[in-house]
Coordinates of C-alpha atoms in Angstrom, one line a residue:
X1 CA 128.2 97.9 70.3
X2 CA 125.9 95.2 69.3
X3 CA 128.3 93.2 67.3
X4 CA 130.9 94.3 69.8
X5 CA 129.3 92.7 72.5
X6 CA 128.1 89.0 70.7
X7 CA 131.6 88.5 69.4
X8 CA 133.0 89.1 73.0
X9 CA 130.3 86.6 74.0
X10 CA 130.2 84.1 71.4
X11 CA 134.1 83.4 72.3
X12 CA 132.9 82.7 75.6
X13 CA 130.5 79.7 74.9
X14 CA 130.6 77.3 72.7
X15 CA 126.7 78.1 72.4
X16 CA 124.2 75.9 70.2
X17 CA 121.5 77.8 68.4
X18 CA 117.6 77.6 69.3
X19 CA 114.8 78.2 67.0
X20 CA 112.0 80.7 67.6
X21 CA 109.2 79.4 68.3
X22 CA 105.2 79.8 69.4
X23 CA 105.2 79.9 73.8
X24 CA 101.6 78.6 74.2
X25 CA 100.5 79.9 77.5
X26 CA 98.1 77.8 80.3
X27 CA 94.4 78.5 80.5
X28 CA 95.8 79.2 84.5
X29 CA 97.9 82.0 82.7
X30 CA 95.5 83.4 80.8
X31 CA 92.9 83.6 83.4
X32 CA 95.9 85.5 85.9
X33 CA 96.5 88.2 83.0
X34 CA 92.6 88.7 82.6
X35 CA 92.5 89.1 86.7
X36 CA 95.2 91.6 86.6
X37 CA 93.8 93.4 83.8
X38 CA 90.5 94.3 85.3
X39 CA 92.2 96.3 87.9
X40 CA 92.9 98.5 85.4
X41 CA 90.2 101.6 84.8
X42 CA 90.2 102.6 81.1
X43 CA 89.2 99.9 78.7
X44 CA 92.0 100.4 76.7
X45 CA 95.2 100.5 78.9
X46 CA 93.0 97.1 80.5
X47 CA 93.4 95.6 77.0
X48 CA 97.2 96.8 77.0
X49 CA 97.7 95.4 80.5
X50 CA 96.4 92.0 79.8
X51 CA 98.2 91.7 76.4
X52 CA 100.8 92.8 78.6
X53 CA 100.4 89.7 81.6
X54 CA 100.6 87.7 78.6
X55 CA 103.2 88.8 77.3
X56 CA 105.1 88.2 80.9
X57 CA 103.7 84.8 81.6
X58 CA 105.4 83.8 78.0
X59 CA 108.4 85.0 78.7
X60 CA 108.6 83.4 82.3
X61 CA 107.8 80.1 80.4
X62 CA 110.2 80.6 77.5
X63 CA 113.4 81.2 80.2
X64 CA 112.1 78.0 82.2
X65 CA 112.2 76.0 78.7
X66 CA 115.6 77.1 77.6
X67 CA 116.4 76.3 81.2
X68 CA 117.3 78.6 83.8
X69 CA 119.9 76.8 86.1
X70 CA 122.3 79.8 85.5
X71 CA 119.9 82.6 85.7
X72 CA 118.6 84.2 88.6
X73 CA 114.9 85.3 87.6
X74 CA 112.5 87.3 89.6
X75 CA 109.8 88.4 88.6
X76 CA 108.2 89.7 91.4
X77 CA 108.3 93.7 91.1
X78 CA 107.2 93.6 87.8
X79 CA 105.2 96.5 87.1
X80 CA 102.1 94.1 86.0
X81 CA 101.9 93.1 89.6
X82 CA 101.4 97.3 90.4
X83 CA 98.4 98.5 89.1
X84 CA 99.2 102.2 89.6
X85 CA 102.2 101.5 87.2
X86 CA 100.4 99.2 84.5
X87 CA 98.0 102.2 84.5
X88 CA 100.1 104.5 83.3
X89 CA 102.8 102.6 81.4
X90 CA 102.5 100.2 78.9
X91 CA 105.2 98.5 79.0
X92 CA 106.4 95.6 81.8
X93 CA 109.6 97.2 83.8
X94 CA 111.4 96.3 86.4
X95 CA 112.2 92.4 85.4
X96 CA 115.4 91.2 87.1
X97 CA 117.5 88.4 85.7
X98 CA 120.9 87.9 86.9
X99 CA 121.0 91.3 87.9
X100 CA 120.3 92.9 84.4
X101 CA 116.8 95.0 84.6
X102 CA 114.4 93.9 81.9
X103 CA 111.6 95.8 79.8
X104 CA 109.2 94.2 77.6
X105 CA 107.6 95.8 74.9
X106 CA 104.5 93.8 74.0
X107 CA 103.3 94.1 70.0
X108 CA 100.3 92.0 68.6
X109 CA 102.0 92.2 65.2
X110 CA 104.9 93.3 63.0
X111 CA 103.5 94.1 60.3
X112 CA 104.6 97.6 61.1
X113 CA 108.2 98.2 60.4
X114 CA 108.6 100.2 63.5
X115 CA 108.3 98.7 67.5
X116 CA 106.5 101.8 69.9
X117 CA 108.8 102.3 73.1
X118 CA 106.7 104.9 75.5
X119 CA 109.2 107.4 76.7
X120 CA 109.0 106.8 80.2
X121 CA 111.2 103.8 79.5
X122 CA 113.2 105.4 77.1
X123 CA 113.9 109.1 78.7
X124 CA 113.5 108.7 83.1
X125 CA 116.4 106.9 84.2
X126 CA 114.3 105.5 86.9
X127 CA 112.4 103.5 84.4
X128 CA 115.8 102.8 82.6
X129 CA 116.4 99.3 81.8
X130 CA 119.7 97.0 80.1
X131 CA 117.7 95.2 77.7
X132 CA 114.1 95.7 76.3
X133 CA 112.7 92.4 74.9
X134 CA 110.1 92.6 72.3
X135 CA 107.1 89.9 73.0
X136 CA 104.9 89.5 69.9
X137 CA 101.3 88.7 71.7
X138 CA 99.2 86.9 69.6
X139 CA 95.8 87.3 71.7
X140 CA 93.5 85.0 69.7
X141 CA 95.7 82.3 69.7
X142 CA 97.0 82.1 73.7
X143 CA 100.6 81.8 72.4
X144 CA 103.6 84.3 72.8
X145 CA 106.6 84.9 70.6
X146 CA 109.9 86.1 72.0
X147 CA 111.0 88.3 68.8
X148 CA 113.6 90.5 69.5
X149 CA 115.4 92.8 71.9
X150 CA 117.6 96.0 72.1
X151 CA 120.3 96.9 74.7
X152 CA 119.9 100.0 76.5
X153 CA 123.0 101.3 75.0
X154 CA 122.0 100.5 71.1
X155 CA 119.0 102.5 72.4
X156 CA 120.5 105.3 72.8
X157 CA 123.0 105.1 70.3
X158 CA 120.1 104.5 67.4
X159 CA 118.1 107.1 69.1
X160 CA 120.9 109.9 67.9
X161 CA 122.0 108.7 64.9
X162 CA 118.6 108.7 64.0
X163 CA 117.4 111.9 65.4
X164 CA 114.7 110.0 67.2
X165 CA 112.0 112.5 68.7
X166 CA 108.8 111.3 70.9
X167 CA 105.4 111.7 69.6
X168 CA 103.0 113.7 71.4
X169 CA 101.3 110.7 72.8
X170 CA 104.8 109.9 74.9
X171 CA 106.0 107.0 72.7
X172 CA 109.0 106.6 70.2
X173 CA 108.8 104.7 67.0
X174 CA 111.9 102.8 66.8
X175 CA 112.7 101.0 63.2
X176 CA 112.5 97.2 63.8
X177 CA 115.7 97.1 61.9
X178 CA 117.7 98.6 65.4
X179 CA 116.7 95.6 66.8
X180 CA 118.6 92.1 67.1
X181 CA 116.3 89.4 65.8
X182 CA 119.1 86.5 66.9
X183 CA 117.0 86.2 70.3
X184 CA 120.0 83.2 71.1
X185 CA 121.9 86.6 72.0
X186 CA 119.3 87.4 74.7
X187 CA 119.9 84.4 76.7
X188 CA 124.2 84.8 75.3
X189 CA 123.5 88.5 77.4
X190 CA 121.8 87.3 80.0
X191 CA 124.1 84.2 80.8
X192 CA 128.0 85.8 80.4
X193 CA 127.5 89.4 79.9
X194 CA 128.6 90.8 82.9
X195 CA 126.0 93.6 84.2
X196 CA 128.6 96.8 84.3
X197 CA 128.8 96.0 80.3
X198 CA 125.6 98.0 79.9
X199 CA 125.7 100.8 81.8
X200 CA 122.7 102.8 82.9
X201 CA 122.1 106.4 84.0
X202 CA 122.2 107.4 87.2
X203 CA 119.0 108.0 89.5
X204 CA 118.7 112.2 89.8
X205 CA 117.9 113.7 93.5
X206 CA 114.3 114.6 93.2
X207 CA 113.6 117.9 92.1
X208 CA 111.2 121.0 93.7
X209 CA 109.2 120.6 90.2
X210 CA 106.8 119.2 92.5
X211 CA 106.4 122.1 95.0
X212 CA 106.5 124.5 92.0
X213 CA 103.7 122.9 90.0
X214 CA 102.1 121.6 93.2
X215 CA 98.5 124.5 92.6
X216 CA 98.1 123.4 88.8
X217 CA 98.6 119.4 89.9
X218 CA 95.8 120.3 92.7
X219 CA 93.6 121.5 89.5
X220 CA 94.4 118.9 87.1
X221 CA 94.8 115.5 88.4
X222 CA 91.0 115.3 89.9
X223 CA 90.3 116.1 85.9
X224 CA 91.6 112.9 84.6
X225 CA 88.5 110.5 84.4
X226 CA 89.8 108.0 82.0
X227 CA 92.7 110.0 80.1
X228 CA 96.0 109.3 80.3
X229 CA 98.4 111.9 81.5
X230 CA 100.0 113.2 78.2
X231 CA 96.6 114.3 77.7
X232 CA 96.9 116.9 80.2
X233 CA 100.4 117.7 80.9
X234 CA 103.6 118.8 79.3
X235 CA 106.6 116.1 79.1
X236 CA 108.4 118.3 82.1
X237 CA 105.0 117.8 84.9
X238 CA 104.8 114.2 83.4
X239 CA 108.0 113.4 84.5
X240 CA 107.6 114.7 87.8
X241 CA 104.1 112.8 87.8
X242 CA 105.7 110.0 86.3
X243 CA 108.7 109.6 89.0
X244 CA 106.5 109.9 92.2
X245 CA 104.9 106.6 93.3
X246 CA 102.3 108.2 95.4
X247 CA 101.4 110.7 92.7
X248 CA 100.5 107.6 90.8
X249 CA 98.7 105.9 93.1
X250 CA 96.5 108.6 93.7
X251 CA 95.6 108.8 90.2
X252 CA 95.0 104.7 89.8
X253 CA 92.8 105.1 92.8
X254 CA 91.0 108.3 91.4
X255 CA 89.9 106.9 87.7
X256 CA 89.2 103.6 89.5
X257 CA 87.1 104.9 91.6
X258 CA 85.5 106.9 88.5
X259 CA 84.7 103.5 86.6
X260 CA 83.4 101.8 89.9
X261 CA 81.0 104.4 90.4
X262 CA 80.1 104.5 86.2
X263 CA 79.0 100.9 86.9
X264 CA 82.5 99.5 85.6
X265 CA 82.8 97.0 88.6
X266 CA 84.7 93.4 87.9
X267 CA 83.5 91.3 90.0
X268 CA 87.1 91.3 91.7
X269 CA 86.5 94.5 92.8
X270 CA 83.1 94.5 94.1
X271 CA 84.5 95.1 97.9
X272 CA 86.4 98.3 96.8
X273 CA 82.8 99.9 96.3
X274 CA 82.7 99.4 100.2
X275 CA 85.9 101.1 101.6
X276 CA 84.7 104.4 101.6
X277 CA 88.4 105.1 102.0
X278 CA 88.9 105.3 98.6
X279 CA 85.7 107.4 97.8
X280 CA 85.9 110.3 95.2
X281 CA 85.4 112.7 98.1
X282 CA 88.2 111.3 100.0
X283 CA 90.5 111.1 97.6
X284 CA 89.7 115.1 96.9
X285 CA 90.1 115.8 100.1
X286 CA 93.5 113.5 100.4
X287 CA 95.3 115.4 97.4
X288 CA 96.0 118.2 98.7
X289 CA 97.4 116.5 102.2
X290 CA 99.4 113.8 99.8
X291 CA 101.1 117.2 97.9
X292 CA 101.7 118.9 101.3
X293 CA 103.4 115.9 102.5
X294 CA 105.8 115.5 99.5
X295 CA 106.6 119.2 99.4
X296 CA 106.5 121.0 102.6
X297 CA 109.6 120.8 105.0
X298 CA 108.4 118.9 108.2
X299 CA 108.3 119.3 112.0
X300 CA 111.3 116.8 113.8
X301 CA 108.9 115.7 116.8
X302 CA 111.7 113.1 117.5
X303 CA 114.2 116.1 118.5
X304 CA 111.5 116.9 121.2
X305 CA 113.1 114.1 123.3
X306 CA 116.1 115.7 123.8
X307 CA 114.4 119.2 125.1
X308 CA 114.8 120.6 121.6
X309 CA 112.9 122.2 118.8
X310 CA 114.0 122.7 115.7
X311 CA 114.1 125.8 114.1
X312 CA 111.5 125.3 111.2
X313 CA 109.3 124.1 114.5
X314 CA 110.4 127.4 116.7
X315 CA 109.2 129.4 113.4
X316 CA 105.9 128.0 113.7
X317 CA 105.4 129.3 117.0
X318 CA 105.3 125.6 118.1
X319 CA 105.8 125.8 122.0
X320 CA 107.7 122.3 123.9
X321 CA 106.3 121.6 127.6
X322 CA 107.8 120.2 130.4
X323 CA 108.2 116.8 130.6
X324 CA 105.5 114.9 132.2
X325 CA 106.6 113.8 135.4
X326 CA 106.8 118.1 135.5
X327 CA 102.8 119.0 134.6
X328 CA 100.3 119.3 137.1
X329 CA 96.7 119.0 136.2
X330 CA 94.4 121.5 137.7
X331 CA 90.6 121.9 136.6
X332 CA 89.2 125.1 135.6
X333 CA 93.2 126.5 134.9
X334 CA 93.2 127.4 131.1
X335 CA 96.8 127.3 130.4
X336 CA 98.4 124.6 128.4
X337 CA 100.3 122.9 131.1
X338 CA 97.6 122.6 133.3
X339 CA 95.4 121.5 130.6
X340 CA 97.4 118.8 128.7
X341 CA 98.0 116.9 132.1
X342 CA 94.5 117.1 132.8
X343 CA 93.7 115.6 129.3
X344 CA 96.6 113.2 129.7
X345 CA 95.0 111.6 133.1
X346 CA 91.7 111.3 131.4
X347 CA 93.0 109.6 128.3
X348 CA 93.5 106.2 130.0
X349 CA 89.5 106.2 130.3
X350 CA 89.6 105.9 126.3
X351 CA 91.6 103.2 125.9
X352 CA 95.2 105.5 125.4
X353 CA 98.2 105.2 128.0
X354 CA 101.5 107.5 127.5
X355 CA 104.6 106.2 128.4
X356 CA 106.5 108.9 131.0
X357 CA 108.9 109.6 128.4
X358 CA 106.7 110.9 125.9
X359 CA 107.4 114.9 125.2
X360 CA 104.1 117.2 124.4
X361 CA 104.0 120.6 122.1
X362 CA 101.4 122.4 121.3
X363 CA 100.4 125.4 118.9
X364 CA 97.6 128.2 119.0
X365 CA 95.9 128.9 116.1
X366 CA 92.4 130.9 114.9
X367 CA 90.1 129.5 112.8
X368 CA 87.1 131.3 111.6
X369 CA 87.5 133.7 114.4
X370 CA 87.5 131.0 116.8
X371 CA 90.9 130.6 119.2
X372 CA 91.7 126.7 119.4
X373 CA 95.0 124.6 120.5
X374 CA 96.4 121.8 119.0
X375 CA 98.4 119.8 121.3
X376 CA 101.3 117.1 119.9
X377 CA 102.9 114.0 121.9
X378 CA 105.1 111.5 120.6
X379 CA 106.9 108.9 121.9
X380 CA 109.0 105.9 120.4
X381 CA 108.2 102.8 119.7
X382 CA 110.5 99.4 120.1
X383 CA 108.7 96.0 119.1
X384 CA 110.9 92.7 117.6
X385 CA 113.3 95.3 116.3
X386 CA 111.1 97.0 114.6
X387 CA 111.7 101.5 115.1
X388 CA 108.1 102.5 115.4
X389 CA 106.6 106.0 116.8
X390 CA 103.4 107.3 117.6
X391 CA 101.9 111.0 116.8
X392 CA 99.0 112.2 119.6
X393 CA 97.0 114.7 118.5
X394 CA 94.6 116.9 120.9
X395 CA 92.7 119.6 119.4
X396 CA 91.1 121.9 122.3
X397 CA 90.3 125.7 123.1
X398 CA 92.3 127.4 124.9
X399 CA 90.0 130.0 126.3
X400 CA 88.2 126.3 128.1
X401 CA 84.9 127.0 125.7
X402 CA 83.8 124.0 123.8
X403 CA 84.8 123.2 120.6
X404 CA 82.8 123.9 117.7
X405 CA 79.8 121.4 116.1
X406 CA 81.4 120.8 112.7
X407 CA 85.5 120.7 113.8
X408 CA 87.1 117.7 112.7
X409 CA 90.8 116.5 113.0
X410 CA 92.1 114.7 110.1
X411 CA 95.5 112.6 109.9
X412 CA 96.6 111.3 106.9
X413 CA 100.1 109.6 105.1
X414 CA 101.6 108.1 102.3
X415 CA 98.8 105.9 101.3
X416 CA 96.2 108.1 102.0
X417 CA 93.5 109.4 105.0
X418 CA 94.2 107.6 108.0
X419 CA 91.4 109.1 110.1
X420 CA 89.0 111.9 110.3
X421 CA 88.0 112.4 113.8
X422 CA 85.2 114.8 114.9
X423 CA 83.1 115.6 117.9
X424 CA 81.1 112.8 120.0
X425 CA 77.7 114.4 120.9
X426 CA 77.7 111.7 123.7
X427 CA 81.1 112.6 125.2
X428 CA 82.6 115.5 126.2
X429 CA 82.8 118.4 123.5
X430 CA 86.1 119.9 125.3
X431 CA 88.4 118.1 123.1
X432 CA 89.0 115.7 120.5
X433 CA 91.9 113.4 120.1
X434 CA 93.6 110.9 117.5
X435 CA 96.6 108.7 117.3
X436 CA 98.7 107.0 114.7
X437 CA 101.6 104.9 114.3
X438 CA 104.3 105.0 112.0
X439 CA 107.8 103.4 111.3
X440 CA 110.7 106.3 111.5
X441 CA 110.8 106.7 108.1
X442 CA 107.1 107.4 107.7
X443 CA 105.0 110.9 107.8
X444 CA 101.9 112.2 108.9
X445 CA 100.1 115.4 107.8
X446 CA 97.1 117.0 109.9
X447 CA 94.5 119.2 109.6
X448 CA 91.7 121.1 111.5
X449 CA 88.8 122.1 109.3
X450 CA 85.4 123.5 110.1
X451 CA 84.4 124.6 106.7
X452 CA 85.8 124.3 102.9
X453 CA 87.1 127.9 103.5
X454 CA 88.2 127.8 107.4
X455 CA 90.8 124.7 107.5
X456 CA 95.0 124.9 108.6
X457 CA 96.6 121.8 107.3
X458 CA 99.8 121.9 109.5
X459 CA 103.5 120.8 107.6
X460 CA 104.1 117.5 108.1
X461 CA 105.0 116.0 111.3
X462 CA 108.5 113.3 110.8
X463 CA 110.1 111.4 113.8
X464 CA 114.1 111.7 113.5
X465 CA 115.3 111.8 117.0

């Protein structure tokens, strides 16, 4: 296909050769790479990132020399700039120029005959790419060579006519010889090729590998201190690792964390040591929320606006109320209508007003032996065009007794724990409350816990009226 290909190209343009040569990067460029790097955790994949920011900042230079008038370059979700990516792939993906997706495979030398490819980029088709470049990195020197490149489709088509198979680190060894060494072509590609020439494979719908291995991750992943996945998992629970953003942002954020409190703490990431959001306790307590929320089917709040509950919600024994306008608040009445609008006309006092067309569930639930109530409201949200909703969480008693010293109500999302509320011994101990705000296409997963062995962590809760 190859030949194919630079025939079909080389009719095209009337295209004058360019000799390889040495990029010799900026002390600016050098210093950017080393900044990026020490985000990274382990020493090692820190080497391979900064080798790696080299290795991009060459390239970037070596397009702008050979001029770039026809190319469209951006460079800007390149997986360098995502720690939680560079951390466990070493390669740079997701390089778009003129629409073709770029990998770059960063070597210090060829003295080998064979150029490592991790699997991730050879075997996910979201980490699929048209054409990997091959970016010699030679460290001691600041310079970077732009050696050679494969398309996607020679990939593939060495990889069986070679019986390629991965080692057990996750990499191929591909023979140097499958690759084109005339790096004119790359630019000859980049410039006429039209993009549908190279065809990649299509994106599957995710799996329920996740829900299925979703006790073992809950094991594993707080094991990883400074190994790297392959270590602990099969290829099949890699790729579901691999594929899932937040998956591996929880593990950046867990063996960073790790170094930080080894001592390992650039000086770029002294303030980290201060969010106590990203604490090693947190993030224990956050991964079971985080595989609840990508797994478990979720409560509609939004279809409580139209008087309806859905029928995972009605499953749950989740009961709707009367709309506000409808509740009468009555002190000393214990049952949930009478209670939520007497909460409701107190919540003002705390700095929290609900629009009359909010809509309020709640459910019962025992914990410990004790009987408490967890009341939901929601509303919508319209701001500069921006869909935006908010989740209100009560947690009371229902038999009007106070709630116990140690409850606390935790929230979290996507990212991670959002809040953690608990009791105030100066304020009232009837109920505690929380609130959050989310565009529509965000979640939010709660839980009431007393003890490590008496918490409910309810499905999460969507917004799709």
């Amino acid at each position: 296909m190859k030949n194919k290909l630079t025939n079909k190209l080389e009719d095209l343009l009337d295209f004058q050769g360019i000799a390889t040569e040495s990029i010799h990067l900026s002390l600016d460029k050098v210093e950017q790479a080393i900044k990026i790097s020490n985000q990274i955790p382990n020493e090692l994949r820190q080497w391979q990132t900064y080798l790696n920011g080299l290795a991009l900042f060459g390239f970037e230079q070596w397009l702008e020399e050979r001029g770039t008038d026809n190319l469209t370059v951006n460079l800007a979700d390149a997986s360098i700039f995502n720690p939680a990516l560079s951390n466990s792939i070493p390669a740079v993906c997701h390089l778009n120029i003129n629409q073709f997706k770029v990998c770059l495979i960063t070597q210090g030398s060829f003295i080998d005959e064979e150029v490592i490819l991790p699997r991730t980029v050879v075997d996910l088709p979201e980490f699929a790419h048209h054409l990997y470049v091959v970016v010699e990195v030679q460290e001691e020197l600041e310079t970077v060579v732009i050696n050679s490149f494969i398309s996607y489709a020679d990939l593939m088509r060495n990889k069986t006519q070679l019986n390629l198979m991965p080692d057990e680190d996750w990499n191929y060894q591909i023979p140097w010889s499958c690759f084109d060494t005339e790096i004119d072509n790359l630019l000859l590609y980049l410039r006429c090729l039209d993009v549908a020439g190279i065809p990649l494979p299509e994106v599957q719908p995710k799996s329920n590998n996740l829900a299925v291995d979703k006790a073992e991750l809950t094991k594993l992943l707080p094991q990883l201190s400074e190994q790297s996945l392959w270590e602990f998992f099969n290829w099949e629970k890699g790729k579901t690792i691999l594929t899932n953003s937040e998956l591996l942002n929880w593990i950046y954020n867990w063996q960073l964390q790790i170094d930080i409190e080894e001592g390992n703490i650039p000086n770029n990431l002294v303030e980290i040591t201060e969010n106590s959001e990203n604490s090693l306790s947190n993030l224990s307590k956050y991964l079971p929320d985080l595989l609840n929320l990508l797994t478990e089917p979720t409560i509609n709040v939004g279809r409580w606006l139209k008087n309806e509950l859905d029928d995972f919600t009605n499953e749950l024994s989740w009961v709707l109320l009367p709309e506000l306008s409808a509740l009468s608040p009555m002190r000393g009445i214990s049952s949930p209508t009478e209670e939520i609008a007497g909460i409701i006309r107190e919540l003002p006092q705390n700095g929290v007003y609900i629009p009359p067309h909010a809509r309020v569930a709640y459910h019962d639930l025992l914990l410990a032996g004790i009987p408490l109530r967890l009341y939901a409201l929601t509303w919508s949200l319209v701001s500069d065009s921006t869909l935006e909703w908010m989740l209100l969480l009560i947690l009371s008693t229902p038999t009007g007794m106070g709630l116990p010293e140690k409850i606390k109500l935790r929230v979290s999302d996507a990212t991670g724990i959002l809040v953690e509320q608990k009791l105030n011994s100066n304020e009232d101990d009837f109920y505690i409350f929380t609130n959050v705000v989310g565009g529509w296409n965000e979640k939010f997963i709660a839980t009431v816990y007393l003890t490590p062995e008496n918490q409910e962590t309810f499905p999460p809760f969507e917004f799709n009226p």
